[in-house]
CSV table of N, CA, C and O in Angstrom, one decimal:
chain,number,residue,atom,x,y,z
W,19,MET,N,-133.5,-4.2,28.3
W,19,MET,CA,-133.0,-4.5,30.0
W,19,MET,C,-131.6,-4.3,30.1
W,19,MET,O,-130.9,-4.7,29.2
W,20,CYS,N,-131.1,-3.3,30.8
W,20,CYS,CA,-130.3,-3.0,31.0
W,20,CYS,C,-129.0,-4.2,32.0
W,20,CYS,O,-129.4,-4.8,32.5
W,21,ALA,N,-127.8,-4.2,31.6
W,21,ALA,CA,-126.8,-5.4,31.8
W,21,ALA,C,-126.8,-5.2,33.4
W,21,ALA,O,-126.2,-6.3,33.5
W,22,SER,N,-126.8,-4.2,34.0
W,22,SER,CA,-126.8,-4.1,35.4
W,22,SER,C,-127.8,-5.2,36.0
W,22,SER,O,-127.4,-5.4,37.4
W,23,PHE,N,-129.0,-5.3,35.3
W,23,PHE,CA,-129.8,-5.9,36.3
W,23,PHE,C,-129.7,-7.6,36.3
W,23,PHE,O,-129.8,-8.2,37.2
W,24,PHE,N,-128.8,-7.8,35.0
W,24,PHE,CA,-128.5,-9.4,35.3
W,24,PHE,C,-126.5,-9.4,36.0
W,24,PHE,O,-127.0,-10.3,36.4
W,25,GLN,N,-126.2,-8.5,35.8
W,25,GLN,CA,-125.0,-8.5,36.4
W,25,GLN,C,-125.1,-8.7,38.2
W,25,GLN,O,-124.9,-9.0,38.8
W,26,ALA,N,-126.2,-7.8,38.4
W,26,ALA,CA,-126.9,-7.4,39.8
W,26,ALA,C,-127.8,-8.9,40.5
W,26,ALA,O,-127.7,-8.9,41.7
W,27,ALA,N,-128.3,-9.8,39.8
W,27,ALA,CA,-129.3,-10.8,39.7
W,27,ALA,C,-128.8,-11.8,40.7
W,27,ALA,O,-127.5,-12.1,40.1
W,28,LYS,N,-129.1,-11.8,41.8
W,28,LYS,CA,-128.0,-13.3,42.5
W,28,LYS,C,-128.3,-14.7,41.8
W,28,LYS,O,-127.3,-15.0,41.9
W,29,ALA,N,-129.1,-14.5,40.8
W,29,ALA,CA,-129.1,-15.8,40.2
W,29,ALA,C,-128.6,-16.3,39.0
W,29,ALA,O,-127.7,-17.0,38.5
W,30,PHE,N,-128.0,-15.3,38.8
W,30,PHE,CA,-127.0,-14.9,37.4
W,30,PHE,C,-125.6,-14.8,37.7
W,30,PHE,O,-124.5,-14.9,37.2
W,31,LYS,N,-125.4,-14.6,39.2
W,31,LYS,CA,-124.1,-14.3,39.5
W,31,LYS,C,-122.8,-15.6,39.7
W,31,LYS,O,-122.0,-14.8,38.9
W,32,LYS,N,-123.6,-16.1,39.5
W,32,LYS,CA,-122.3,-17.6,39.4
W,32,LYS,C,-122.0,-17.7,37.9
W,32,LYS,O,-120.7,-18.6,37.5
W,33,TYR,N,-122.5,-16.8,37.3
W,33,TYR,CA,-122.4,-17.3,35.6
W,33,TYR,C,-121.4,-15.7,34.9
W,33,TYR,O,-120.9,-16.1,34.2
W,34,ASP,N,-121.3,-15.2,35.9
W,34,ASP,CA,-120.7,-13.8,35.8
W,34,ASP,C,-120.8,-13.0,34.4
W,34,ASP,O,-120.0,-13.3,33.6
W,35,PRO,N,-122.1,-12.7,34.2
W,35,PRO,CA,-122.3,-12.4,32.9
W,35,PRO,C,-121.8,-10.9,32.3
W,35,PRO,O,-121.7,-10.2,33.6
W,36,VAL,N,-121.7,-11.0,31.0
W,36,VAL,CA,-121.0,-9.7,30.7
W,36,VAL,C,-122.0,-9.1,29.4
W,36,VAL,O,-122.0,-10.0,28.6
W,37,GLU,N,-122.3,-8.1,29.2
W,37,GLU,CA,-123.3,-7.6,28.1
W,37,GLU,C,-122.3,-7.1,26.9
W,37,GLU,O,-121.3,-6.8,27.5
W,38,HIS,N,-122.4,-7.8,26.1
W,38,HIS,CA,-121.6,-7.6,25.1
W,38,HIS,C,-122.5,-6.4,23.8
W,38,HIS,O,-121.8,-5.8,23.4
W,39,PHE,N,-123.8,-6.9,23.8
W,39,PHE,CA,-124.4,-5.7,22.8
W,39,PHE,C,-125.6,-5.4,23.5
W,39,PHE,O,-126.5,-6.3,24.4
W,40,PRO,N,-126.4,-4.0,23.9
W,40,PRO,CA,-125.4,-3.0,23.0
W,40,PRO,C,-124.3,-2.8,23.8
W,40,PRO,O,-123.5,-1.9,23.2
W,41,GLY,N,-124.4,-2.7,25.3
W,41,GLY,CA,-122.9,-2.8,25.9
W,41,GLY,C,-123.3,-2.3,27.1
W,41,GLY,O,-124.4,-1.6,27.4
W,42,VAL,N,-122.8,-2.0,27.9
W,42,VAL,CA,-122.9,-1.4,29.4
W,42,VAL,C,-123.0,-0.1,29.5
W,42,VAL,O,-123.6,0.4,30.8
W,43,GLY,N,-122.5,0.9,28.3
W,43,GLY,CA,-122.3,1.9,28.2
W,43,GLY,C,-123.6,2.7,27.6
W,43,GLY,O,-123.7,3.7,28.1
W,44,ILE,N,-124.2,2.1,27.3
W,44,ILE,CA,-125.6,2.4,26.7
W,44,ILE,C,-126.8,2.5,27.7
W,44,ILE,O,-127.1,1.4,27.9
W,45,GLU,N,-127.1,3.3,27.9
W,45,GLU,CA,-128.1,3.7,28.5
W,45,GLU,C,-129.4,4.4,28.2
W,45,GLU,O,-130.6,4.0,28.2
W,46,SER,N,-129.1,5.8,27.8
W,46,SER,CA,-130.1,6.4,27.2
W,46,SER,C,-130.7,6.0,25.9
W,46,SER,O,-130.3,5.1,25.3
W,47,ASP,N,-131.9,6.4,25.6
W,47,ASP,CA,-133.0,6.1,24.7
W,47,ASP,C,-132.3,6.1,23.3
W,47,ASP,O,-132.1,5.5,22.4
W,48,GLU,N,-131.6,7.4,23.0
W,48,GLU,CA,-130.8,8.0,21.7
W,48,GLU,C,-129.9,6.5,21.6
W,48,GLU,O,-129.7,6.2,20.3
W,49,ASP,N,-129.0,6.4,22.6
W,49,ASP,CA,-128.0,5.6,22.4
W,49,ASP,C,-128.5,4.0,21.9
W,49,ASP,O,-128.0,3.2,21.5
W,50,MET,N,-129.6,4.0,22.8
W,50,MET,CA,-130.1,2.4,22.7
W,50,MET,C,-130.6,2.5,21.0
W,50,MET,O,-130.7,1.1,20.7
W,51,LEU,N,-131.3,3.3,20.5
W,51,LEU,CA,-131.8,3.6,19.4
W,51,LEU,C,-130.6,3.3,18.3
W,51,LEU,O,-130.4,2.8,16.9
W,52,GLU,N,-129.5,3.9,18.4
W,52,GLU,CA,-128.3,3.8,17.6
W,52,GLU,C,-127.2,2.6,17.9
W,52,GLU,O,-127.2,2.1,16.7
W,53,SER,N,-128.0,2.3,18.7
W,53,SER,CA,-127.1,0.3,18.5
W,53,SER,C,-127.8,-0.1,18.4
W,53,SER,O,-127.6,-1.2,17.2
W,54,ALA,N,-129.4,-0.1,18.3
W,54,ALA,CA,-130.1,-1.0,17.6
W,54,ALA,C,-129.9,-0.9,15.8
W,54,ALA,O,-130.2,-2.1,15.4
W,55,ARG,N,-129.6,0.5,15.6
W,55,ARG,CA,-129.6,0.5,14.1
W,55,ARG,C,-128.5,-0.4,13.7
W,55,ARG,O,-128.2,-0.8,12.7
W,56,HIS,N,-127.2,-0.3,14.4
W,56,HIS,CA,-126.0,-1.1,14.0
W,56,HIS,C,-125.9,-2.4,14.3
W,56,HIS,O,-125.3,-3.1,13.6
W,57,ILE,N,-126.9,-3.2,15.5
W,57,ILE,CA,-127.1,-4.5,15.8
W,57,ILE,C,-127.7,-5.0,14.6
W,57,ILE,O,-127.8,-6.1,14.5
W,58,SER,N,-128.8,-4.6,14.1
W,58,SER,CA,-129.8,-5.1,13.5
W,58,SER,C,-129.5,-5.1,11.9
W,58,SER,O,-130.2,-5.5,11.3
W,59,THR,N,-128.4,-4.9,11.6
W,59,THR,CA,-128.3,-4.9,10.0
W,59,THR,C,-127.2,-6.4,10.3
W,59,THR,O,-127.1,-7.0,11.2
W,60,SER,N,-127.4,-7.3,8.7
W,60,SER,CA,-126.8,-8.5,9.1
W,60,SER,C,-125.6,-8.7,8.1
W,60,SER,O,-125.3,-8.0,7.0
W,61,ILE,N,-124.4,-9.4,8.7
W,61,ILE,CA,-123.4,-9.7,7.8
W,61,ILE,C,-123.5,-11.2,7.8
W,61,ILE,O,-122.7,-11.9,7.1
W,62,PHE,N,-124.8,-11.8,8.0
W,62,PHE,CA,-124.6,-13.2,8.0
W,62,PHE,C,-125.4,-13.6,6.7
W,62,PHE,O,-125.4,-15.1,6.6
W,63,HIS,N,-126.1,-12.9,6.4
W,63,HIS,CA,-127.1,-13.4,5.0
W,63,HIS,C,-126.8,-12.4,3.7
W,63,HIS,O,-127.8,-11.8,3.6
W,64,PRO,N,-125.8,-12.1,3.0
W,64,PRO,CA,-125.6,-11.5,2.4
W,64,PRO,C,-126.2,-11.3,1.2
W,64,PRO,O,-126.6,-12.5,0.6
W,65,VAL,N,-126.7,-10.5,0.6
W,65,VAL,CA,-127.8,-10.5,-0.9
W,65,VAL,C,-127.2,-9.4,-1.7
W,65,VAL,O,-126.6,-8.5,-1.8
W,66,GLY,N,-127.7,-9.5,-2.9
W,66,GLY,CA,-127.3,-8.4,-3.9
W,66,GLY,C,-126.3,-8.5,-4.6
W,66,GLY,O,-125.7,-7.2,-4.7
W,67,THR,N,-125.6,-9.1,-4.7
W,67,THR,CA,-124.4,-9.3,-5.5
W,67,THR,C,-123.9,-9.8,-6.4
W,67,THR,O,-123.4,-9.5,-7.9
W,68,CYS,N,-125.5,-10.1,-7.2
W,68,CYS,CA,-125.9,-10.7,-8.5
W,68,CYS,C,-127.1,-10.0,-9.0
W,68,CYS,O,-127.9,-10.7,-9.2
W,69,LYS,N,-127.0,-8.8,-10.0
W,69,LYS,CA,-128.0,-8.0,-10.0
W,69,LYS,C,-129.0,-8.8,-11.3
W,69,LYS,O,-128.0,-9.3,-12.2
W,70,MET,N,-130.5,-8.8,-11.0
W,70,MET,CA,-131.0,-9.5,-11.9
W,70,MET,C,-131.6,-8.2,-12.7
W,70,MET,O,-132.0,-7.1,-12.2
W,71,GLY,N,-131.8,-8.1,-13.8
W,71,GLY,CA,-132.2,-7.2,-14.5
W,71,GLY,C,-132.6,-7.5,-16.0
W,71,GLY,O,-132.5,-8.6,-16.4
W,72,LYS,N,-133.0,-6.4,-16.8
W,72,LYS,CA,-133.4,-6.9,-18.3
W,72,LYS,C,-131.9,-7.0,-19.3
W,72,LYS,O,-131.2,-6.4,-18.7
W,73,VAL,N,-132.3,-7.8,-20.2
W,73,VAL,CA,-131.2,-8.3,-21.3
W,73,VAL,C,-130.4,-6.7,-22.0
W,73,VAL,O,-129.3,-6.8,-21.6
W,74,THR,N,-131.2,-5.7,-21.8
W,74,THR,CA,-130.6,-4.8,-22.2
W,74,THR,C,-129.8,-3.8,-20.6
W,74,THR,O,-128.9,-3.1,-21.0
W,75,ASP,N,-129.7,-4.1,-19.6
W,75,ASP,CA,-129.5,-3.4,-18.5
W,75,ASP,C,-127.7,-4.2,-18.6
W,75,ASP,O,-127.4,-5.2,-18.0
W,76,GLU,N,-127.4,-3.5,-18.6
W,76,GLU,CA,-125.7,-3.5,-18.7
W,76,GLU,C,-125.2,-4.2,-17.6
W,76,GLU,O,-124.0,-4.4,-17.5
W,77,THR,N,-125.9,-3.6,-16.4
W,77,THR,CA,-125.0,-3.6,-14.8
W,77,THR,C,-126.0,-5.1,-14.4
W,77,THR,O,-125.3,-5.4,-13.4
W,78,ALA,N,-127.0,-5.7,-15.2
W,78,ALA,CA,-127.2,-6.8,-14.6
W,78,ALA,C,-126.7,-8.0,-15.2
W,78,ALA,O,-126.0,-8.4,-15.8
W,79,VAL,N,-126.3,-9.1,-14.1
W,79,VAL,CA,-125.6,-10.2,-14.5
W,79,VAL,C,-126.7,-11.0,-15.0
W,79,VAL,O,-126.2,-12.1,-15.5
W,80,VAL,N,-128.0,-11.3,-14.3
W,80,VAL,CA,-128.9,-12.5,-14.7
W,80,VAL,C,-129.9,-11.8,-15.2
W,80,VAL,O,-130.3,-10.4,-14.8
W,81,ASP,N,-130.8,-12.7,-16.3
W,81,ASP,CA,-132.1,-12.3,-16.4
W,81,ASP,C,-133.2,-12.6,-15.5
W,81,ASP,O,-132.8,-12.7,-14.8
W,82,SER,N,-134.4,-12.2,-16.3
W,82,SER,CA,-135.7,-12.7,-15.3
W,82,SER,C,-136.1,-14.1,-14.9
W,82,SER,O,-136.3,-14.5,-14.2
W,83,LYS,N,-135.0,-14.9,-16.2
W,83,LYS,CA,-134.9,-16.4,-15.7
W,83,LYS,C,-134.0,-17.0,-14.9
W,83,LYS,O,-133.6,-18.1,-14.9
W,84,LEU,N,-133.2,-16.1,-14.5
W,84,LEU,CA,-131.9,-16.3,-13.7
W,84,LEU,C,-130.7,-16.8,-14.4
W,84,LEU,O,-130.4,-17.6,-13.8
W,85,ARG,N,-130.6,-16.4,-15.7
W,85,ARG,CA,-129.8,-17.3,-16.6
W,85,ARG,C,-128.7,-15.9,-16.4
W,85,ARG,O,-129.0,-14.9,-16.6
W,86,VAL,N,-127.4,-16.2,-16.3
W,86,VAL,CA,-126.6,-15.5,-16.3
W,86,VAL,C,-126.0,-14.8,-17.9
W,86,VAL,O,-125.7,-16.0,-18.6
W,87,LYS,N,-126.2,-13.8,-18.2
W,87,LYS,CA,-126.1,-13.5,-19.3
W,87,LYS,C,-124.7,-13.5,-20.1
W,87,LYS,O,-124.0,-13.4,-19.2
W,88,GLY,N,-124.6,-14.2,-21.1
W,88,GLY,CA,-123.5,-14.4,-21.8
W,88,GLY,C,-122.5,-15.6,-21.6
W,88,GLY,O,-121.8,-16.1,-22.1
W,89,VAL,N,-123.3,-16.3,-20.7
W,89,VAL,CA,-123.2,-17.7,-20.2
W,89,VAL,C,-124.3,-18.7,-20.3
W,89,VAL,O,-125.3,-18.7,-19.9
W,90,LYS,N,-123.6,-19.7,-21.5
W,90,LYS,CA,-125.1,-20.6,-21.7
W,90,LYS,C,-125.1,-21.9,-20.8
W,90,LYS,O,-124.2,-22.4,-20.0
W,91,GLY,N,-126.3,-22.2,-20.3
W,91,GLY,CA,-126.4,-23.3,-19.1
W,91,GLY,C,-126.0,-23.0,-17.8
W,91,GLY,O,-126.3,-23.8,-17.1
W,92,VAL,N,-125.9,-21.7,-17.7
W,92,VAL,CA,-125.7,-21.2,-16.1
W,92,VAL,C,-126.5,-20.3,-15.7
W,92,VAL,O,-127.4,-19.7,-16.1
W,93,ARG,N,-127.5,-20.7,-14.4
W,93,ARG,CA,-128.2,-19.8,-13.5
W,93,ARG,C,-127.6,-19.2,-12.6
W,93,ARG,O,-126.9,-20.2,-11.7
W,94,VAL,N,-128.1,-18.5,-11.7
W,94,VAL,CA,-127.7,-18.0,-10.5
W,94,VAL,C,-128.7,-18.1,-9.3
W,94,VAL,O,-130.0,-17.5,-9.8
W,95,VAL,N,-129.2,-19.3,-8.5
W,95,VAL,CA,-130.5,-19.5,-7.6
W,95,VAL,C,-130.2,-19.4,-6.2
W,95,VAL,O,-129.9,-20.4,-5.5
W,96,ASP,N,-129.7,-18.3,-6.1
W,96,ASP,CA,-129.4,-17.8,-4.4
W,96,ASP,C,-129.8,-16.4,-4.4
W,96,ASP,O,-130.5,-16.0,-4.7
W,97,GLY,N,-129.5,-16.3,-2.8
W,97,GLY,CA,-130.1,-14.7,-2.3
W,97,GLY,C,-129.2,-13.6,-3.1
W,97,GLY,O,-129.6,-12.7,-3.3
W,98,SER,N,-128.2,-14.0,-4.2
W,98,SER,CA,-127.5,-12.8,-4.5
W,98,SER,C,-128.1,-12.0,-5.7
W,98,SER,O,-127.8,-10.9,-5.8
W,99,ILE,N,-129.2,-12.4,-6.2
W,99,ILE,CA,-129.8,-11.8,-7.1
W,99,ILE,C,-131.4,-11.1,-6.5
W,99,ILE,O,-131.8,-9.9,-6.7
W,100,MET,N,-130.9,-11.2,-5.0
W,100,MET,CA,-132.1,-10.3,-4.5
W,100,MET,C,-131.6,-8.9,-4.4
W,100,MET,O,-130.4,-8.5,-3.8
W,101,PRO,N,-132.5,-7.8,-4.4
W,101,PRO,CA,-131.8,-6.5,-4.5
W,101,PRO,C,-131.6,-6.0,-2.9
W,101,PRO,O,-130.3,-4.7,-3.1
W,102,GLN,N,-132.3,-6.2,-2.0
W,102,GLN,CA,-131.9,-6.0,-0.9
W,102,GLN,C,-132.2,-6.9,-0.1
W,102,GLN,O,-133.2,-8.1,-0.3
W,103,ILE,N,-131.4,-6.9,1.3
W,103,ILE,CA,-132.0,-8.0,2.3
W,103,ILE,C,-133.4,-7.8,2.9
W,103,ILE,O,-133.6,-6.9,3.4
W,104,THR,N,-133.4,-9.0,3.3
W,104,THR,CA,-135.1,-8.7,3.7
W,104,THR,C,-135.1,-8.7,5.1
W,104,THR,O,-133.8,-8.5,5.9
W,105,SER,N,-136.3,-7.9,6.0
W,105,SER,CA,-136.2,-7.7,7.0
W,105,SER,C,-136.4,-9.0,8.2
W,105,SER,O,-135.4,-9.0,9.4
W,106,GLY,N,-136.3,-10.0,7.7
W,106,GLY,CA,-136.5,-11.2,8.2
W,106,GLY,C,-135.6,-12.4,7.7
W,106,GLY,O,-134.3,-11.9,7.0
W,107,ASN,N,-135.5,-13.5,8.1
W,107,ASN,CA,-134.1,-14.6,8.1
W,107,ASN,C,-134.7,-14.7,6.1
W,107,ASN,O,-135.4,-14.7,5.6
W,108,THR,N,-133.6,-14.6,5.6
W,108,THR,CA,-133.5,-14.9,3.9
W,108,THR,C,-133.8,-16.3,3.6
W,108,THR,O,-134.1,-16.4,2.2
W,109,ASN,N,-134.4,-17.1,4.4
W,109,ASN,CA,-134.4,-18.7,4.2
W,109,ASN,C,-135.3,-18.7,3.1
W,109,ASN,O,-135.6,-19.4,2.1
W,110,SER,N,-136.7,-18.0,3.4
W,110,SER,CA,-137.9,-18.2,2.9
W,110,SER,C,-137.7,-17.5,1.4
W,110,SER,O,-138.3,-18.5,0.7
W,111,PRO,N,-137.2,-16.1,1.4
W,111,PRO,CA,-137.2,-15.8,0.1
W,111,PRO,C,-136.4,-16.4,-1.2
W,111,PRO,O,-136.6,-16.6,-2.1
W,112,ILE,N,-135.2,-17.2,-0.5
W,112,ILE,CA,-134.6,-17.9,-1.2
W,112,ILE,C,-135.2,-19.3,-1.7
W,112,ILE,O,-135.5,-19.7,-2.8
W,113,VAL,N,-136.0,-19.8,-0.9
W,113,VAL,CA,-137.0,-21.0,-1.6
W,113,VAL,C,-137.9,-20.6,-2.6
W,113,VAL,O,-138.0,-21.3,-3.5
W,114,MET,N,-138.1,-19.3,-2.6
W,114,MET,CA,-138.9,-19.0,-3.7
W,114,MET,C,-138.4,-18.9,-4.9
W,114,MET,O,-138.9,-19.2,-5.9
W,115,ILE,N,-137.4,-18.0,-4.6
W,115,ILE,CA,-136.2,-18.3,-5.6
W,115,ILE,C,-136.3,-19.3,-6.3
W,115,ILE,O,-136.1,-19.6,-7.6
W,116,ALA,N,-135.7,-20.2,-5.7
W,116,ALA,CA,-135.5,-21.8,-6.3
W,116,ALA,C,-136.7,-22.2,-6.7
W,116,ALA,O,-136.7,-22.7,-7.9
W,117,GLU,N,-137.8,-21.9,-6.1
W,117,GLU,CA,-139.3,-22.7,-6.6
W,117,GLU,C,-139.4,-21.6,-8.3
W,117,GLU,O,-139.7,-22.7,-9.0
W,118,LYS,N,-138.7,-20.6,-8.2
W,118,LYS,CA,-139.3,-20.0,-9.4
W,118,LYS,C,-138.2,-20.4,-10.7
W,118,LYS,O,-139.1,-20.8,-11.9
W,119,ALA,N,-136.9,-20.6,-10.1
W,119,ALA,CA,-136.0,-21.2,-11.0
W,119,ALA,C,-136.4,-22.2,-11.5
W,119,ALA,O,-136.3,-22.8,-12.7
W,120,SER,N,-136.9,-23.6,-10.4
W,120,SER,CA,-137.4,-24.5,-10.6
W,120,SER,C,-138.5,-25.0,-12.1
W,120,SER,O,-138.8,-25.5,-12.7
W,121,ALA,N,-139.2,-23.7,-11.2
W,121,ALA,CA,-140.6,-23.6,-12.8
W,121,ALA,C,-140.2,-23.3,-14.3
W,121,ALA,O,-140.8,-23.8,-15.3
W,122,ASP,N,-138.9,-22.3,-13.8
W,122,ASP,CA,-138.6,-22.0,-15.3
W,122,ASP,C,-137.6,-23.0,-16.2
W,122,ASP,O,-137.6,-23.0,-17.1
W,123,ILE,N,-137.1,-23.6,-15.2
W,123,ILE,CA,-136.2,-24.7,-15.6
W,123,ILE,C,-136.8,-25.9,-16.8
W,123,ILE,O,-137.0,-26.2,-17.9
W,124,LEU,N,-138.4,-26.2,-15.6
W,124,LEU,CA,-139.3,-27.3,-16.2
W,124,LEU,C,-139.9,-26.8,-17.6
W,124,LEU,O,-141.1,-27.4,-17.4
W,125,GLY,N,-140.2,-25.1,-17.6
W,125,GLY,CA,-141.0,-24.7,-18.5
W,125,GLY,C,-142.4,-24.6,-18.2
W,125,GLY,O,-143.5,-24.6,-18.9
W,126,SER,N,-142.6,-24.6,-16.5
W,126,SER,CA,-144.0,-24.4,-16.1
W,126,SER,C,-144.7,-23.0,-16.4
W,126,SER,O,-143.2,-22.2,-16.3
W,127,PRO,N,-145.7,-22.6,-16.5
W,127,PRO,CA,-145.9,-21.3,-17.0
W,127,PRO,C,-146.2,-20.3,-15.4
W,127,PRO,O,-145.9,-20.9,-14.6
């Protein structure tokens, strides 16, 4: 729905609405698609800063049990071990990571 709809609607007039995203200059399908590509990225749930990998992988920070390589007794149990951000909220995947870590720590199969 374009900004002009809200700006022209009498019911919204008293609120003086201003469109921030995608912006009043975005009208064509191509511009809307390009804008959606930029708006749909996330800066709010960063992930992937602490690579999980095999012990032999020199670029990996943690192993498959989330233990920090070279540091005894430390694990990383958060979104930083995820290789890519999920298309939805990161809460559920991070809960799964925590469940896996707790099972590993407790020695569950």
